[in-house]
Every structure is written in C-alpha cells, then in structure tokens.
mmCIF file of N, CA and C in Angstrom:
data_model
loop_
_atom_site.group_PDB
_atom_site.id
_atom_site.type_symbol
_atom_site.label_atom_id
_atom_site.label_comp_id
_atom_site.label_asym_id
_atom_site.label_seq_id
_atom_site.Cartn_x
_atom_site.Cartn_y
_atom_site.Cartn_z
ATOM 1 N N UNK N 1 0.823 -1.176 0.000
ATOM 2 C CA UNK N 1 0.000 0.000 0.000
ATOM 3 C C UNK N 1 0.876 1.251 0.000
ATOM 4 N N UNK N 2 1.907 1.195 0.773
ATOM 5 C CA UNK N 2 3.240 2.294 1.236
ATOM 6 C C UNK N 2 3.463 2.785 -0.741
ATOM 7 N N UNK N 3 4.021 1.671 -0.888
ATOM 8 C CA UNK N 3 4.448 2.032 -2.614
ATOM 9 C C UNK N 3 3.657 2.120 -3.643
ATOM 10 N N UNK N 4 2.043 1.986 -3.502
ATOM 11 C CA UNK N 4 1.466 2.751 -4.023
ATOM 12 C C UNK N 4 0.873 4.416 -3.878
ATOM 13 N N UNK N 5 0.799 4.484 -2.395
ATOM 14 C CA UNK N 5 0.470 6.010 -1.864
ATOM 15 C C UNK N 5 1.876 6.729 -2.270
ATOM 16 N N UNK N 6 3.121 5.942 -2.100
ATOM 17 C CA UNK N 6 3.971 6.529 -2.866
ATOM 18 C C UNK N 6 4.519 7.503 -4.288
ATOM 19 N N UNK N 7 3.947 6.542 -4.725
ATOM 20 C CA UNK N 7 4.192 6.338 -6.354
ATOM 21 C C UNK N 7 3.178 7.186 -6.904
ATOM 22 N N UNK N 8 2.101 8.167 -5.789
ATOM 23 C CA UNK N 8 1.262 9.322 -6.534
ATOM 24 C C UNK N 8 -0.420 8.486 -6.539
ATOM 25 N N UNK N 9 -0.749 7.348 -6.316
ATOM 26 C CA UNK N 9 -2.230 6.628 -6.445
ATOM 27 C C UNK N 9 -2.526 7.601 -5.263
ATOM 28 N N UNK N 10 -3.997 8.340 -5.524
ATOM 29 C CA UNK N 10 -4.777 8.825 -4.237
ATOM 30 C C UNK N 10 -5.334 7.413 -3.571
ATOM 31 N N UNK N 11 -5.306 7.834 -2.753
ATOM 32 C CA UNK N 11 -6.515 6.683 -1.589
ATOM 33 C C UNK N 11 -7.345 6.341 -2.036
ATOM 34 N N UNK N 12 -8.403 7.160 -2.921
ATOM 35 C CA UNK N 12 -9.365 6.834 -3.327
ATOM 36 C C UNK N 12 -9.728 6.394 -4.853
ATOM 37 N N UNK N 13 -8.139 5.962 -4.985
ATOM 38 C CA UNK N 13 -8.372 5.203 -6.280
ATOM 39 C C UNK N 13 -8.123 3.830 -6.313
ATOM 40 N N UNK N 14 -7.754 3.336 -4.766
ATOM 41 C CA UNK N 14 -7.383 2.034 -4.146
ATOM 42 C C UNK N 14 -8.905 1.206 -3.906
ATOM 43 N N UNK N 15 -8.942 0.113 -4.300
ATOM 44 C CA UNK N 15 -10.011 -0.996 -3.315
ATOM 45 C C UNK N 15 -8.912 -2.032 -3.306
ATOM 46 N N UNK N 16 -9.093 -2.563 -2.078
ATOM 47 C CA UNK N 16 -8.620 -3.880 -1.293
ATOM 48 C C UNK N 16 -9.232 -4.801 -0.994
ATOM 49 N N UNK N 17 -9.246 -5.653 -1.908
ATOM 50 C CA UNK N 17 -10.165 -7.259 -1.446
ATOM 51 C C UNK N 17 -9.253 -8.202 -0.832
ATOM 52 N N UNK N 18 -10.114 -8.448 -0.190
ATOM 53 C CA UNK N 18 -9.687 -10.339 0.525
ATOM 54 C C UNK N 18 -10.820 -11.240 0.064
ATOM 55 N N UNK N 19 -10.092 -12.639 -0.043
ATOM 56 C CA UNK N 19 -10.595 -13.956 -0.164
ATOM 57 C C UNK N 19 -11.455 -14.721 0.595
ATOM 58 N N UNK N 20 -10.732 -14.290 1.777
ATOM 59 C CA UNK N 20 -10.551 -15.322 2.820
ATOM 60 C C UNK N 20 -11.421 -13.791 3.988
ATOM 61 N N UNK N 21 -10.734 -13.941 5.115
ATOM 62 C CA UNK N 21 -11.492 -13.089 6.572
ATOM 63 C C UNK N 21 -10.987 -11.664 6.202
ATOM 64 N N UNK N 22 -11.626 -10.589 6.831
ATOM 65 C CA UNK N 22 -11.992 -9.390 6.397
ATOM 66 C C UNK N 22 -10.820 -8.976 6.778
ATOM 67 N N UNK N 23 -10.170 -7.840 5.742
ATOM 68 C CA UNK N 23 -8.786 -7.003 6.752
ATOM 69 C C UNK N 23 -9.357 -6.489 7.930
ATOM 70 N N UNK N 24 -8.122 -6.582 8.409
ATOM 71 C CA UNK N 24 -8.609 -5.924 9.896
ATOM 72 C C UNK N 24 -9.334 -4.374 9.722
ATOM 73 N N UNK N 25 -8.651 -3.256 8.914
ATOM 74 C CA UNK N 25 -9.350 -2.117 8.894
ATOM 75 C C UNK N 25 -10.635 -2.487 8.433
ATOM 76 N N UNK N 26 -11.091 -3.104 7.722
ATOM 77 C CA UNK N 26 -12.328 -3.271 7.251
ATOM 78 C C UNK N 26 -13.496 -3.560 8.389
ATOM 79 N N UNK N 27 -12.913 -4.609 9.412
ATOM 80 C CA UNK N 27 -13.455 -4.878 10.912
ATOM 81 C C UNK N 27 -13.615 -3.911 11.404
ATOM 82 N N UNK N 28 -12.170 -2.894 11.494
ATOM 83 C CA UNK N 28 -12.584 -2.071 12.364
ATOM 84 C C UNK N 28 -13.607 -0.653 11.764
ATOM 85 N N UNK N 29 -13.682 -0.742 10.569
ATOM 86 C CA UNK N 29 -14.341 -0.086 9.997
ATOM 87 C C UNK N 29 -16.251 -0.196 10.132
ATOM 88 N N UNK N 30 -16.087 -1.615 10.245
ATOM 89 C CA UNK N 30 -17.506 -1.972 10.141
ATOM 90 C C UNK N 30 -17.984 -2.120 11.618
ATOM 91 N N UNK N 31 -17.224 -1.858 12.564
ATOM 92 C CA UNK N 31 -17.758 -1.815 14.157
ATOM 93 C C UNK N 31 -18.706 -0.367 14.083
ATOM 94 N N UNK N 32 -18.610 0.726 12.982
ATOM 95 C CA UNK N 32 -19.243 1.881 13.337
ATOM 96 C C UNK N 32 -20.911 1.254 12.275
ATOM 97 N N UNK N 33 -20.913 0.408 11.998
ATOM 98 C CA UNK N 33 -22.112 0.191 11.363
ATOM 99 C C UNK N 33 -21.929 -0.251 9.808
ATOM 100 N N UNK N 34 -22.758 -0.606 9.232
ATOM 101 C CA UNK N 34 -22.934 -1.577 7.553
ATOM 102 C C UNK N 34 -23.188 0.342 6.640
ATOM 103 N N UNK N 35 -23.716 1.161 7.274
ATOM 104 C CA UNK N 35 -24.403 2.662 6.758
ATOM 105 C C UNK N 35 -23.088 3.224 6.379
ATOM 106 N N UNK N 36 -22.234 3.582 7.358
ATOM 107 C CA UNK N 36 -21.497 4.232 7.606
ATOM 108 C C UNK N 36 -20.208 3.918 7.386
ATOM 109 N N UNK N 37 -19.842 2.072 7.014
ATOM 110 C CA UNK N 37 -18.656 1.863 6.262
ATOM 111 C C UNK N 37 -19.035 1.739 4.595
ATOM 112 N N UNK N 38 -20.536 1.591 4.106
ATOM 113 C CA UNK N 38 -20.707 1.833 2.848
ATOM 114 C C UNK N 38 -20.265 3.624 2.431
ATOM 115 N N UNK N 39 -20.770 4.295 3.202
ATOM 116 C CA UNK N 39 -20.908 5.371 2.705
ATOM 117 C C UNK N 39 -19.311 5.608 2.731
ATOM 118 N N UNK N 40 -18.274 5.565 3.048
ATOM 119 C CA UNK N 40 -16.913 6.012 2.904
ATOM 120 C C UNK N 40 -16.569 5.136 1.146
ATOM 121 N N UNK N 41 -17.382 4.044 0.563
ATOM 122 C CA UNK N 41 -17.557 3.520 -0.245
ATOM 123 C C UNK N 41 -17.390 4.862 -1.395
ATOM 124 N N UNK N 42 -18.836 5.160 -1.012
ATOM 125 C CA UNK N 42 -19.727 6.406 -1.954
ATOM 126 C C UNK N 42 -18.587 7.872 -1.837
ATOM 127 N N UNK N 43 -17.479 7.972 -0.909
ATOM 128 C CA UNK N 43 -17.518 9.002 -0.847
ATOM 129 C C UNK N 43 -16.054 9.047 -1.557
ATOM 130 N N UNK N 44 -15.505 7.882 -1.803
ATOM 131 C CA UNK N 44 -14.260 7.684 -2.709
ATOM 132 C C UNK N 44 -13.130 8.565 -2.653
ATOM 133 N N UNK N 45 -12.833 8.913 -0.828
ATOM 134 C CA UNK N 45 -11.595 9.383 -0.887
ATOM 135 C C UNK N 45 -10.623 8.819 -0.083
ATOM 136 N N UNK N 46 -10.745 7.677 0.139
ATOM 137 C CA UNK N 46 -9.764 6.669 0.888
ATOM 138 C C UNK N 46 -9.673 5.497 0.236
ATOM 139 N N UNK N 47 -8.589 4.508 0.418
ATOM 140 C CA UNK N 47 -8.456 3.342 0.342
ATOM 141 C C UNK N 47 -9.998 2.894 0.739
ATOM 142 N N UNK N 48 -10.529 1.946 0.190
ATOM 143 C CA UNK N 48 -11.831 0.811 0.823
ATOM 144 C C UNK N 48 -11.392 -0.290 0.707
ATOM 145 N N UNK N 49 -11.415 -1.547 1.642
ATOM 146 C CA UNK N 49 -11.125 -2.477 2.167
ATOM 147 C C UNK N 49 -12.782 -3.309 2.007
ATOM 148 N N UNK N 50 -12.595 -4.487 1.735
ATOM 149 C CA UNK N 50 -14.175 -5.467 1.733
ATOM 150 C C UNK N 50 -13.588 -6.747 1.276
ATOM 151 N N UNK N 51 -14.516 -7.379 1.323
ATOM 152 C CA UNK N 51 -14.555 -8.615 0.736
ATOM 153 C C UNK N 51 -15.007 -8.683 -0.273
ATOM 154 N N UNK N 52 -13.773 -9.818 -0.924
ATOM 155 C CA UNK N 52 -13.959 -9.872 -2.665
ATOM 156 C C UNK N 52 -15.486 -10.782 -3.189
ATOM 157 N N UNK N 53 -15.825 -10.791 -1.856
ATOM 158 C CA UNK N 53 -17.483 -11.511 -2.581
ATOM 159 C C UNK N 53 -18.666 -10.476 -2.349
ATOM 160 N N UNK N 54 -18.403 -9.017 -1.662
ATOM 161 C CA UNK N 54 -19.069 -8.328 -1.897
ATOM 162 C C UNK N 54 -19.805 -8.009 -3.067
ATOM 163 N N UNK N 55 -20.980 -7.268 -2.791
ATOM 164 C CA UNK N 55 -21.537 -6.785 -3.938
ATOM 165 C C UNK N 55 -21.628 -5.388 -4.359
ATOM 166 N N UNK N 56 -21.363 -4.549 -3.128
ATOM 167 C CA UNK N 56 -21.836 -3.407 -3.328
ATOM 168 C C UNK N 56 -20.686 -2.626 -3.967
ATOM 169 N N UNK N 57 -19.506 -3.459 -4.290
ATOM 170 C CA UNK N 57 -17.867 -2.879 -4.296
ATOM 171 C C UNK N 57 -18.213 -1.940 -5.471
ATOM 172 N N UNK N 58 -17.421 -0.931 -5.870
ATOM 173 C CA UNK N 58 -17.528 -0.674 -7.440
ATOM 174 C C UNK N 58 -15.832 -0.590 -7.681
ATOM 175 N N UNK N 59 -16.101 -0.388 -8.937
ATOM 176 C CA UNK N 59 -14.569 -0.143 -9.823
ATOM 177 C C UNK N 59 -13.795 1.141 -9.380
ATOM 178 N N UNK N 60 -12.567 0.662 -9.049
ATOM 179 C CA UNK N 60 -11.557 1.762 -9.136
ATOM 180 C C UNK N 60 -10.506 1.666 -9.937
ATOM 181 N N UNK N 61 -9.530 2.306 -10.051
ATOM 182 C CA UNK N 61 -8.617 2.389 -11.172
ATOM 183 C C UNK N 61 -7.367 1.265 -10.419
ATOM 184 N N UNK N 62 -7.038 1.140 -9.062
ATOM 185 C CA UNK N 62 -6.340 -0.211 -8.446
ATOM 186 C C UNK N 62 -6.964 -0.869 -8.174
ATOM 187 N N UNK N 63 -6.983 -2.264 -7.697
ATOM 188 C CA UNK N 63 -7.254 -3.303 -7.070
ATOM 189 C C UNK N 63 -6.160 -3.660 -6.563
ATOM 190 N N UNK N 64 -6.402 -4.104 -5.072
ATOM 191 C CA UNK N 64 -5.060 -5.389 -4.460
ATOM 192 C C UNK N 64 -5.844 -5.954 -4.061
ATOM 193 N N UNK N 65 -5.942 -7.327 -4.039
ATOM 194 C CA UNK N 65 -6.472 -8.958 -4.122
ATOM 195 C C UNK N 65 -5.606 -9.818 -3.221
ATOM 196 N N UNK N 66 -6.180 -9.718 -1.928
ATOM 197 C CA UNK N 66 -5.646 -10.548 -1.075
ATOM 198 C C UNK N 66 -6.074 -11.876 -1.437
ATOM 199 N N UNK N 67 -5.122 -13.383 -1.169
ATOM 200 C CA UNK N 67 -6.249 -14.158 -1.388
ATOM 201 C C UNK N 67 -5.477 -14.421 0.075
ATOM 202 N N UNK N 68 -6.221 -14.700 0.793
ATOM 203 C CA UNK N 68 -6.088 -15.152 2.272
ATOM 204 C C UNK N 68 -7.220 -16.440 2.359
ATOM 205 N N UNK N 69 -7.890 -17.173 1.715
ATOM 206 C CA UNK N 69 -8.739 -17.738 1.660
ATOM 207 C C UNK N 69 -8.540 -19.082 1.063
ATOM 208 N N UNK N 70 -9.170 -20.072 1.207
ATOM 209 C CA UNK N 70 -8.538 -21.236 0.121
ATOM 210 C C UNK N 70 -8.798 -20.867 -1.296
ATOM 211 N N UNK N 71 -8.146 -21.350 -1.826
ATOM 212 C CA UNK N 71 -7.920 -21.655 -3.854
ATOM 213 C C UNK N 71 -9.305 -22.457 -4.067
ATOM 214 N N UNK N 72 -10.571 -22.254 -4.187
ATOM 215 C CA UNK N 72 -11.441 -22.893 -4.601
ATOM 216 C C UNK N 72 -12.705 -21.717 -5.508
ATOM 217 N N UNK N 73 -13.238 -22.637 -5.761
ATOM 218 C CA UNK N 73 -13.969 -21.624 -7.041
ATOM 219 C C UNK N 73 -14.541 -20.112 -6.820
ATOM 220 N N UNK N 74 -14.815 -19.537 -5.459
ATOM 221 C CA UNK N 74 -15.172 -18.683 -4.935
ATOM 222 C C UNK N 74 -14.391 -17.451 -4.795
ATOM 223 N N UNK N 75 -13.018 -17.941 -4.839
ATOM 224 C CA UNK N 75 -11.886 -17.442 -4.379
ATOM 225 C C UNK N 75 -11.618 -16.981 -6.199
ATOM 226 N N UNK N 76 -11.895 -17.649 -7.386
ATOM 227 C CA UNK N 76 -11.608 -17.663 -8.733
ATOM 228 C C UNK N 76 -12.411 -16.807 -9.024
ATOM 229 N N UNK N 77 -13.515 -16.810 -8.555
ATOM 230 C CA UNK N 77 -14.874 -15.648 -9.009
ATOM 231 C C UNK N 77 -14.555 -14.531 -8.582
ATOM 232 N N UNK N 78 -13.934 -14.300 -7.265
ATOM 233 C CA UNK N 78 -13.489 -13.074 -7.050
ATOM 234 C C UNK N 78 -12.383 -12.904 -7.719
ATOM 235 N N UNK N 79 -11.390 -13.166 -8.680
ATOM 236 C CA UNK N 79 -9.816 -12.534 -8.566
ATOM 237 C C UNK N 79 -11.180 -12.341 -10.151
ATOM 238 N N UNK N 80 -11.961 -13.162 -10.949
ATOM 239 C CA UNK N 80 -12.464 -12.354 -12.530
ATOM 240 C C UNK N 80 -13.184 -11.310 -12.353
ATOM 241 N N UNK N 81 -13.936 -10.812 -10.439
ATOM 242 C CA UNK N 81 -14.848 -9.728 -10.515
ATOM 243 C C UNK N 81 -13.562 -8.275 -10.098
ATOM 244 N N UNK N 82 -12.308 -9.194 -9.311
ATOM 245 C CA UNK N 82 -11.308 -8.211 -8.937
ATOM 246 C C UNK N 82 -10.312 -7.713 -10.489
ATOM 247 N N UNK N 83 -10.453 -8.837 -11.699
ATOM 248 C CA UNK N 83 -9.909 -7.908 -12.987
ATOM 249 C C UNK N 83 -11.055 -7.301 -13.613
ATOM 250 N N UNK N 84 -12.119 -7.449 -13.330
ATOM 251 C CA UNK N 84 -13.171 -6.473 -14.098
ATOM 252 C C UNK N 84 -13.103 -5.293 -13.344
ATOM 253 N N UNK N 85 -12.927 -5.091 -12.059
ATOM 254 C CA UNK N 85 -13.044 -3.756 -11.476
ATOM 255 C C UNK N 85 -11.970 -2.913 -11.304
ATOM 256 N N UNK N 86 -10.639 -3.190 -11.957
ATOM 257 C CA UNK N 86 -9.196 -2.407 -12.028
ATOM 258 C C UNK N 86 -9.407 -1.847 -13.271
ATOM 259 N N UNK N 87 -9.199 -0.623 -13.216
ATOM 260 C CA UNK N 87 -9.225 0.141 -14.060
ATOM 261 C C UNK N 87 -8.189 0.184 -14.773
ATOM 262 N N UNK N 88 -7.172 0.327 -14.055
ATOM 263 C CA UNK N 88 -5.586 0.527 -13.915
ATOM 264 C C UNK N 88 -4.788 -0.759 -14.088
ATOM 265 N N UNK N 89 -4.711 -1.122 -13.062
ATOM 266 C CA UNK N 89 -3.887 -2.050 -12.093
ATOM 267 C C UNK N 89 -4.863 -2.998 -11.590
ATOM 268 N N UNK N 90 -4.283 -4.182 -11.778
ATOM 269 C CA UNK N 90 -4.474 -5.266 -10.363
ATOM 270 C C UNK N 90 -3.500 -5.799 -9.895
ATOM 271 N N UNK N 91 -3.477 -5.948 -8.420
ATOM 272 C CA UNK N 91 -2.230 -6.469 -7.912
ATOM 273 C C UNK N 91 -3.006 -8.126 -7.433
ATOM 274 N N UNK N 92 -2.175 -9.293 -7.162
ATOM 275 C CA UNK N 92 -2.993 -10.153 -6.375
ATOM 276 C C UNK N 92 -1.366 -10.200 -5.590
ATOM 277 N N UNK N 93 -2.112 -10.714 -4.517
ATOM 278 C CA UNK N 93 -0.986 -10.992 -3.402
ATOM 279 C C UNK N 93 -1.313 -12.273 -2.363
ATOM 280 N N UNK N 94 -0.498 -13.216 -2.598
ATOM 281 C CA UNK N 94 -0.893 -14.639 -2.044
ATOM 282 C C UNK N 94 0.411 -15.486 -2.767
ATOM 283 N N UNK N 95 0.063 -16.990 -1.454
ATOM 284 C CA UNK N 95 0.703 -17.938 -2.299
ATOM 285 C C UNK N 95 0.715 -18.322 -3.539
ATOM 286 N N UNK N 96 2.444 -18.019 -4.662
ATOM 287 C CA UNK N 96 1.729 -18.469 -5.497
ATOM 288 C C UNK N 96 0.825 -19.671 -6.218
ATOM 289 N N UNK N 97 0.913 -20.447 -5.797
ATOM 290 C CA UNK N 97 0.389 -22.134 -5.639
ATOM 291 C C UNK N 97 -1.185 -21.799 -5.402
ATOM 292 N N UNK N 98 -1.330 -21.051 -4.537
ATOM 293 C CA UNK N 98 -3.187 -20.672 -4.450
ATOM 294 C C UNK N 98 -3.157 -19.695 -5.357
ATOM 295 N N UNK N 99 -2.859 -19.201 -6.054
ATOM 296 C CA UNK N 99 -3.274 -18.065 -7.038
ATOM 297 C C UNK N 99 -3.134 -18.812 -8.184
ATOM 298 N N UNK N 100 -2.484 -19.686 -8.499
ATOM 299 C CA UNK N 100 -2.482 -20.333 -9.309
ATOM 300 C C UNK N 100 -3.575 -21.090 -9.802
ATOM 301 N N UNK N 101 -3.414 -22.084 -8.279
ATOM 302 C CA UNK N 101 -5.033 -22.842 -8.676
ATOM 303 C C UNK N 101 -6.027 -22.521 -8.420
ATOM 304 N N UNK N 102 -6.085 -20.834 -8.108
ATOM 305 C CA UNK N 102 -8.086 -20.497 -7.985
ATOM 306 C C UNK N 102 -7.894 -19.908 -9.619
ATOM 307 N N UNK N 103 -6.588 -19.253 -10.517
ATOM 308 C CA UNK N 103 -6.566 -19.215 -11.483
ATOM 309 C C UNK N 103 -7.217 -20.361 -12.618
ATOM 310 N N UNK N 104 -6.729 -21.440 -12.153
ATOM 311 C CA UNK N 104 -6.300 -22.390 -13.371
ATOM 312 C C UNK N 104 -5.444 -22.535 -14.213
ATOM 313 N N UNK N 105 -4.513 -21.596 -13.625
ATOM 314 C CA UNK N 105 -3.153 -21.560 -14.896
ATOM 315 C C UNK N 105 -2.000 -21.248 -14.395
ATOM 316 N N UNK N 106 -1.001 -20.969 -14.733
ATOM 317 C CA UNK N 106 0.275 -20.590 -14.345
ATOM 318 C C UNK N 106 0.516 -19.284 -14.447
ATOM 319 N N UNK N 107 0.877 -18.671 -13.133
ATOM 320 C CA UNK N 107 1.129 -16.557 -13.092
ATOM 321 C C UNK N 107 2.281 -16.608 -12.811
#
C-alpha cells in the first residue's frame, strides 16, 4: 500500500479485497455500522477495504487482491470480478500455488 500512496495513487483510487477473513481495517471499519462503512464507499476518498465476494464494491482504477482464503472456485470468481473492477492495475498478493489454482493456470 506504502508504494502505491507513494508512487502518486490517491486513496481513493485504491479498493482492497480479501478472499478469505476481512482485513482488519475493514473490521474495524464496520464496528461503526454496515451505513457508515458503505458510505466512505460512496464518498471515494480513501483506500476501501471489503470482501472480494461483496456486492456493493464498485470499480476503481487499483485493485489489491488478497487471497487469504482457500484456492477454490469462490476465491476464482473473485480474482475475474477483482480484474473487471481495475481500471488501472491489479495487484494479487498470495501464495503463489493458491493463485495459481483459484486461477487455473500458471502466473
């Protein structure tokens, strides 16, 4: 995240998915309510953090793609809804062996 806030990406051109259990900011995000961590969604000037099986996510110009989750088809549906929603960039970040096989191919 450091070397992208670096490198000039605003915050709010970042979404962060996970696979697997919620980042922690996202937890701690969602202790103030489901209203009130959507709406920082809507208001697109920070990094947003969710889960890659969300629905309400929309497109930004990054994606980073945690897969913290097992390599099974769920985990595959999210990394094709996490390259439809990079505008820019997608990063995935995981074993490569599980990125591989929620892929089906060799990265």
């Amino acid at each position: 995240m450091d070397l992208l806030l670096d490198s000039g990406r605003a915050p709010g051109d970042i979404l962060v998915l996970t696979t697997g259990g919620q980042h922690p900011w996202a937890t701690h995000e969602l202790s103030f309510g489901e209203a009130a961590y959507w709406a920082q969604l809507e208001a697109g000037d920070d990094v947003f953090f969710a889960a890659a099986t969300a629905d309400r996510v929309k497109p930004r110009p990054v994606v980073v793609v945690a897969i913290n989750g097992p390599a099974d088809d769920a985990t595959a549906r999210a990394l094709v809804k996490a390259r439809e929603s990079a505008g820019v960039l997608l990063i995935v970040c995981g074993d490569p062996q599980r990125v591989n096989a929620a892929l089906g191919a060799g990265v």
